[in-house]
Short mmCIF file of C-alpha atoms in Angstrom, two decimals:
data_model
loop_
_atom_site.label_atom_id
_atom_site.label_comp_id
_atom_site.label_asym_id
_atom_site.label_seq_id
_atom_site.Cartn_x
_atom_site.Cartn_y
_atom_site.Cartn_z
CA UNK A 1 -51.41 13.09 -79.64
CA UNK A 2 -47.90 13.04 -79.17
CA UNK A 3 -47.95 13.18 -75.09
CA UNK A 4 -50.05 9.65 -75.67
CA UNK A 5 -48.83 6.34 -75.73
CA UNK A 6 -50.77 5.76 -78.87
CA UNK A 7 -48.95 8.20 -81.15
CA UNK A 8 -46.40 4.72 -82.39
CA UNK A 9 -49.53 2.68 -82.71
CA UNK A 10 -51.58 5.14 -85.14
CA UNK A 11 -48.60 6.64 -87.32
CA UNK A 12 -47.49 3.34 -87.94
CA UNK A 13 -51.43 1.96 -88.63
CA UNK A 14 -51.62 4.56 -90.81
CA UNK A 15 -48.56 3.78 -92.94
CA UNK A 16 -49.63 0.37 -93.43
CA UNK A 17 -53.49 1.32 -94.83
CA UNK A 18 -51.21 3.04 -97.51
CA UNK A 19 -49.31 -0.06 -98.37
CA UNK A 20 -46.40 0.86 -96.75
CA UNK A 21 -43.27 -0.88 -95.68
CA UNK A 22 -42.67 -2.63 -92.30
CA UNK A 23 -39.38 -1.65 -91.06
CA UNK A 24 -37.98 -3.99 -88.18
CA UNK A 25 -37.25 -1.06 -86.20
CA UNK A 26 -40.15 0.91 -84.64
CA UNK A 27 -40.59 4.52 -85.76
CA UNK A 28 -39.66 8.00 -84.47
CA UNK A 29 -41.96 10.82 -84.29
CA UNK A 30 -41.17 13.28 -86.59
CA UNK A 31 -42.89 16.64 -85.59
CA UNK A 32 -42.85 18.13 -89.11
CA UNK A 33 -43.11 21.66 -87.19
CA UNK A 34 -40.43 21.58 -84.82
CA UNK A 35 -41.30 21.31 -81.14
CA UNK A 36 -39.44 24.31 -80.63
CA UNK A 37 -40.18 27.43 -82.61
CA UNK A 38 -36.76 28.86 -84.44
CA UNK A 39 -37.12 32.32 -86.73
CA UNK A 40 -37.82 30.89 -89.97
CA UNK A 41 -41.11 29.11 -88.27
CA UNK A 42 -42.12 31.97 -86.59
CA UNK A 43 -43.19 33.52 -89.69
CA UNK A 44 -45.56 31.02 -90.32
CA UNK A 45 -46.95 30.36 -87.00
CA UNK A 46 -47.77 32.53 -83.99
CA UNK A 47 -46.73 31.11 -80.77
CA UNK A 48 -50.40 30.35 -80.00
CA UNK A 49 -50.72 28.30 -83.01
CA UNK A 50 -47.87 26.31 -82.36
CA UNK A 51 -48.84 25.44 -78.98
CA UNK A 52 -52.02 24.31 -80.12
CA UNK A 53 -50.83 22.41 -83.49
CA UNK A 54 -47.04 20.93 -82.38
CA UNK A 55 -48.38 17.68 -81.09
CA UNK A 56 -51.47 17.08 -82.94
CA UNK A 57 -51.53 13.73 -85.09
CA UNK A 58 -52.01 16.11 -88.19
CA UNK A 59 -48.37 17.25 -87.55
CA UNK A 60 -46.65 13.80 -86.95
CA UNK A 61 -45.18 11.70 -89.67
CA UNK A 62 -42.48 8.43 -88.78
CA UNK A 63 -39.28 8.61 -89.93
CA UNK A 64 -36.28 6.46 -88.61
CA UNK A 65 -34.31 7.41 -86.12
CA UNK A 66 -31.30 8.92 -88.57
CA UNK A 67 -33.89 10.30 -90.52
CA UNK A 68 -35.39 11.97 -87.85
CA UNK A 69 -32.49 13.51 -85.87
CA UNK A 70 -30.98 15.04 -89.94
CA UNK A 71 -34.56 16.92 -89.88
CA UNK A 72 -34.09 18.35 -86.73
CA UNK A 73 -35.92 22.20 -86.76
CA UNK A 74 -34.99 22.61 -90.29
CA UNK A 75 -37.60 24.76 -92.45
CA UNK A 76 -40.63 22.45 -94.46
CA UNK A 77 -38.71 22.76 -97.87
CA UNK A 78 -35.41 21.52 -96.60
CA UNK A 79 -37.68 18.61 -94.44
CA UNK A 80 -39.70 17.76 -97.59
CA UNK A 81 -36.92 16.87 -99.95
CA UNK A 82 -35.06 14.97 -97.36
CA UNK A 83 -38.21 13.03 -96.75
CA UNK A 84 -38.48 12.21 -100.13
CA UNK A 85 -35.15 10.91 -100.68
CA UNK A 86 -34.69 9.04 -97.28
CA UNK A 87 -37.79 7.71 -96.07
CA UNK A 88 -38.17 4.26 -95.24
CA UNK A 89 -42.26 4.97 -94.49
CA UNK A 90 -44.69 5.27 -97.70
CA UNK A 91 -46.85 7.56 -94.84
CA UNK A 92 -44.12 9.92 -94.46
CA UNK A 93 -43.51 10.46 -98.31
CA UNK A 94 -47.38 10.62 -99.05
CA UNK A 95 -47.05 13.45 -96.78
CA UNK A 96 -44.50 15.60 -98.47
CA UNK A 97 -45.79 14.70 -101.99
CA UNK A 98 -49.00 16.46 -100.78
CA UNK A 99 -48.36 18.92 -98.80
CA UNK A 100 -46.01 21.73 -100.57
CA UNK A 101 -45.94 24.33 -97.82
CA UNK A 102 -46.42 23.12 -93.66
CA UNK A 103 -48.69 26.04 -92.76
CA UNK A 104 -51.39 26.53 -89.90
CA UNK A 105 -53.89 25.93 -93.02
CA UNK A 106 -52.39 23.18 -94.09
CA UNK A 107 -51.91 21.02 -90.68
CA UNK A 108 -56.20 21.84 -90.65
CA UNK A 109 -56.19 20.54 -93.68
CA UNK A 110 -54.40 16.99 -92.64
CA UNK A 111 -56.18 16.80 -89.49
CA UNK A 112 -59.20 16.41 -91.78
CA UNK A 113 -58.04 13.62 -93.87
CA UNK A 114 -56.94 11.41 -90.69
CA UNK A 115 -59.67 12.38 -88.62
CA UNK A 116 -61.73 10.93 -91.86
CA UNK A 117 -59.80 8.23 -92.25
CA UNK A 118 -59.69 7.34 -88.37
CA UNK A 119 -63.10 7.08 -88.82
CA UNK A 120 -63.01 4.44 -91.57
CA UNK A 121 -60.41 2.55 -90.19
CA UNK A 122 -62.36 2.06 -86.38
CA UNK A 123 -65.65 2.42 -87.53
CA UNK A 124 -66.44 -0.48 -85.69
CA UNK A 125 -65.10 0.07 -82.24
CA UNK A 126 -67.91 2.50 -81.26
#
């Protein structure tokens, strides 16, 4: 998702089916697993599983542009509390407040809810 020119469009439709806020400025990506692996996320994922997870929807989240660059390739529990204390996006802390661990599992497990609630929200468009 990502790679697409839609990944702006649905993060940020997804933030405001929540209720969330409408910042002025349009929204980084952040890739809650980092883009590139570092040792303390290789323990969780095998480089297959990041290739095939990094730049699904399930992994993306906005966060502004300071936000995003602080999060950098920092391990989930470090990401998580900085999320909850800086973000501007009601998406991005729904996220966090759900999710305790960011695990191969987990990202299934969040492709599920927006692939459900993709549904829901375009249900109409087919």
């Amino acid at each position: 998702m990502y790679k697409k020119s839609i990944a702006n469009f649905f993060i940020t439709e997804h933030n405001h089916s929540l209720g969330g806020e409408t910042p002025s400025d349009k929204p980084q990506i952040e890739h809650v697993l980092p883009q590139t692996l570092t040792e303390h996320w290789e323990t969780i994922f095998t480089k297959e599983q990041h290739n095939n997870l990094v730049h699904t929807a399930a992994n993306l989240v906005p966060v502004t542009q300071k936000l995003n660059s602080t999060l950098s390739q920092k391990p989930y529990s470090e990401k998580r509390t900085l999320i909850v204390q800086n973000s501007m996006y009601k998406s991005a802390r729904k996220f966090v407040d759900e999710f305790e661990d960011w695990t191969p599992e987990t990202i299934e497990q969040r492709a599920n809810e927006l692939a459900k609630w993709s549904i829901q929200r375009w249900k109409f468009i087919v």
